[in-house]
CSV table of C-alpha atoms in Angstrom, one decimal:
chain,number,residue,atom,x,y,z
A,14,UNK,CA,-64.0,-6.4,112.9
A,15,UNK,CA,-67.4,-4.8,112.4
A,16,UNK,CA,-67.4,-1.1,112.7
A,17,UNK,CA,-71.0,-0.4,113.8
A,18,UNK,CA,-70.4,3.4,113.6
A,19,UNK,CA,-69.6,3.2,109.9
A,20,UNK,CA,-72.7,1.2,109.2
A,21,UNK,CA,-75.0,3.6,111.0
A,22,UNK,CA,-73.9,6.5,108.8
A,23,UNK,CA,-75.6,4.6,106.0
A,24,UNK,CA,-78.9,4.4,107.8
A,25,UNK,CA,-80.1,2.3,110.8
A,26,UNK,CA,-78.1,-0.6,112.1
A,27,UNK,CA,-79.6,-4.0,111.9
A,28,UNK,CA,-82.1,-4.9,114.6
A,29,UNK,CA,-79.8,-7.8,115.7
A,30,UNK,CA,-76.4,-9.4,115.1
A,31,UNK,CA,-75.5,-13.0,115.5
A,32,UNK,CA,-71.8,-13.7,116.1
A,33,UNK,CA,-70.4,-17.2,115.8
A,34,UNK,CA,-67.5,-17.5,118.2
A,35,UNK,CA,-64.0,-18.6,117.0
A,36,UNK,CA,-60.8,-19.1,118.9
A,37,UNK,CA,-60.6,-15.2,119.0
A,38,UNK,CA,-63.6,-15.3,121.4
A,39,UNK,CA,-62.5,-12.1,123.3
A,40,UNK,CA,-63.6,-10.0,120.3
A,41,UNK,CA,-67.1,-11.4,120.4
A,42,UNK,CA,-67.6,-11.3,124.2
A,43,UNK,CA,-65.8,-8.1,125.0
A,44,UNK,CA,-64.7,-5.8,122.1
A,45,UNK,CA,-67.8,-6.0,119.8
A,46,UNK,CA,-70.2,-5.9,122.7
A,47,UNK,CA,-68.5,-2.8,124.0
A,48,UNK,CA,-68.9,-1.1,120.6
A,49,UNK,CA,-72.6,-1.8,120.5
A,50,UNK,CA,-72.9,-0.4,124.1
A,51,UNK,CA,-71.0,2.7,123.1
A,52,UNK,CA,-73.2,3.3,120.1
A,53,UNK,CA,-76.4,2.6,122.0
A,54,UNK,CA,-75.3,5.0,124.8
A,55,UNK,CA,-74.6,7.9,122.2
A,56,UNK,CA,-78.0,7.5,120.5
A,57,UNK,CA,-80.5,5.0,121.8
A,58,UNK,CA,-82.2,4.6,118.4
A,59,UNK,CA,-78.9,3.3,116.8
A,60,UNK,CA,-78.3,0.5,119.2
A,61,UNK,CA,-78.5,-3.1,118.1
A,62,UNK,CA,-81.6,-4.5,119.9
A,63,UNK,CA,-80.3,-8.0,120.2
A,64,UNK,CA,-76.7,-9.3,120.2
A,65,UNK,CA,-76.5,-13.1,119.9
A,66,UNK,CA,-73.3,-15.0,120.5
A,67,UNK,CA,-73.3,-18.6,119.4
A,68,UNK,CA,-70.4,-20.4,121.0
A,69,UNK,CA,-70.7,-23.9,119.4
A,70,UNK,CA,-67.3,-25.1,120.5
A,71,UNK,CA,-67.2,-23.5,124.0
A,72,UNK,CA,-64.3,-21.3,123.1
A,73,UNK,CA,-65.3,-18.5,125.6
A,74,UNK,CA,-63.9,-18.0,129.0
A,75,UNK,CA,-65.7,-19.5,131.9
A,76,UNK,CA,-66.9,-16.2,133.2
A,77,UNK,CA,-69.0,-16.0,130.0
A,78,UNK,CA,-70.1,-19.6,129.5
A,79,UNK,CA,-69.7,-21.1,132.9
A,80,UNK,CA,-67.9,-24.3,134.1
A,81,UNK,CA,-67.7,-26.9,132.9
A,82,UNK,CA,-67.4,-25.3,129.5
A,83,UNK,CA,-70.0,-26.4,127.0
A,84,UNK,CA,-71.7,-25.0,123.9
A,85,UNK,CA,-73.6,-21.9,124.8
A,86,UNK,CA,-75.8,-19.3,123.2
A,87,UNK,CA,-75.6,-15.9,124.9
A,88,UNK,CA,-78.1,-13.1,124.2
A,89,UNK,CA,-77.8,-9.4,125.2
A,90,UNK,CA,-80.9,-7.3,124.7
A,91,UNK,CA,-81.1,-3.6,124.6
A,92,UNK,CA,-83.7,-1.9,126.8
A,93,UNK,CA,-83.9,1.8,127.5
A,94,UNK,CA,-80.5,2.4,125.9
A,95,UNK,CA,-78.7,-0.2,128.0
A,96,UNK,CA,-78.0,-3.9,127.6
A,97,UNK,CA,-79.6,-6.1,130.1
A,98,UNK,CA,-77.6,-8.8,131.9
A,99,UNK,CA,-77.0,-11.6,129.4
A,100,UNK,CA,-79.3,-14.6,129.1
A,101,UNK,CA,-77.3,-17.8,128.6
A,102,UNK,CA,-78.8,-21.0,127.0
A,103,UNK,CA,-77.5,-24.5,126.9
A,104,UNK,CA,-78.7,-28.0,126.0
A,105,UNK,CA,-82.5,-28.3,125.9
A,106,UNK,CA,-83.3,-24.8,127.2
A,107,UNK,CA,-85.7,-23.0,124.9
A,108,UNK,CA,-84.0,-19.8,123.6
A,109,UNK,CA,-85.8,-16.5,124.4
A,110,UNK,CA,-85.1,-14.5,121.2
A,111,UNK,CA,-86.8,-11.2,120.6
A,112,UNK,CA,-85.9,-11.2,116.9
A,113,UNK,CA,-87.1,-14.7,116.3
A,114,UNK,CA,-90.0,-14.8,118.9
A,115,UNK,CA,-92.1,-17.3,116.9
A,116,UNK,CA,-89.3,-19.8,116.3
A,117,UNK,CA,-89.2,-22.2,119.2
A,118,UNK,CA,-85.6,-23.5,119.2
A,119,UNK,CA,-83.4,-25.0,121.9
A,120,UNK,CA,-79.7,-24.4,122.1
A,121,UNK,CA,-79.1,-28.1,121.2
A,122,UNK,CA,-81.3,-27.8,118.1
A,123,UNK,CA,-79.2,-25.0,116.8
A,124,UNK,CA,-75.9,-26.7,117.5
A,125,UNK,CA,-77.2,-29.9,115.8
A,126,UNK,CA,-77.8,-27.9,112.6
A,127,UNK,CA,-74.0,-27.5,112.2
A,128,UNK,CA,-73.1,-31.1,112.6
């Protein structure tokens, strides 16, 4: 598991992190997000500005990806030291990335790249 605190001792954390969900989905949706929130609350300038969770196989729990379960991209964005409620994208919805603002992609286009 990524230890963001150890990375930040070397300098600034990356502006964003992309997690690809596996069958150990709770780490991606709960544990790692909690670590980023903890670091952000200690020092706002050390927070990861965008945390992107790519759940290509709909592993996540229904409280995170909805029902019926389907491939989902979830984005948490840092604002004023706190993560906003997540934005969830599926199918043909255009993804609202901050890190990739000039790349117009839909969730389906991203999932199609892995097929």
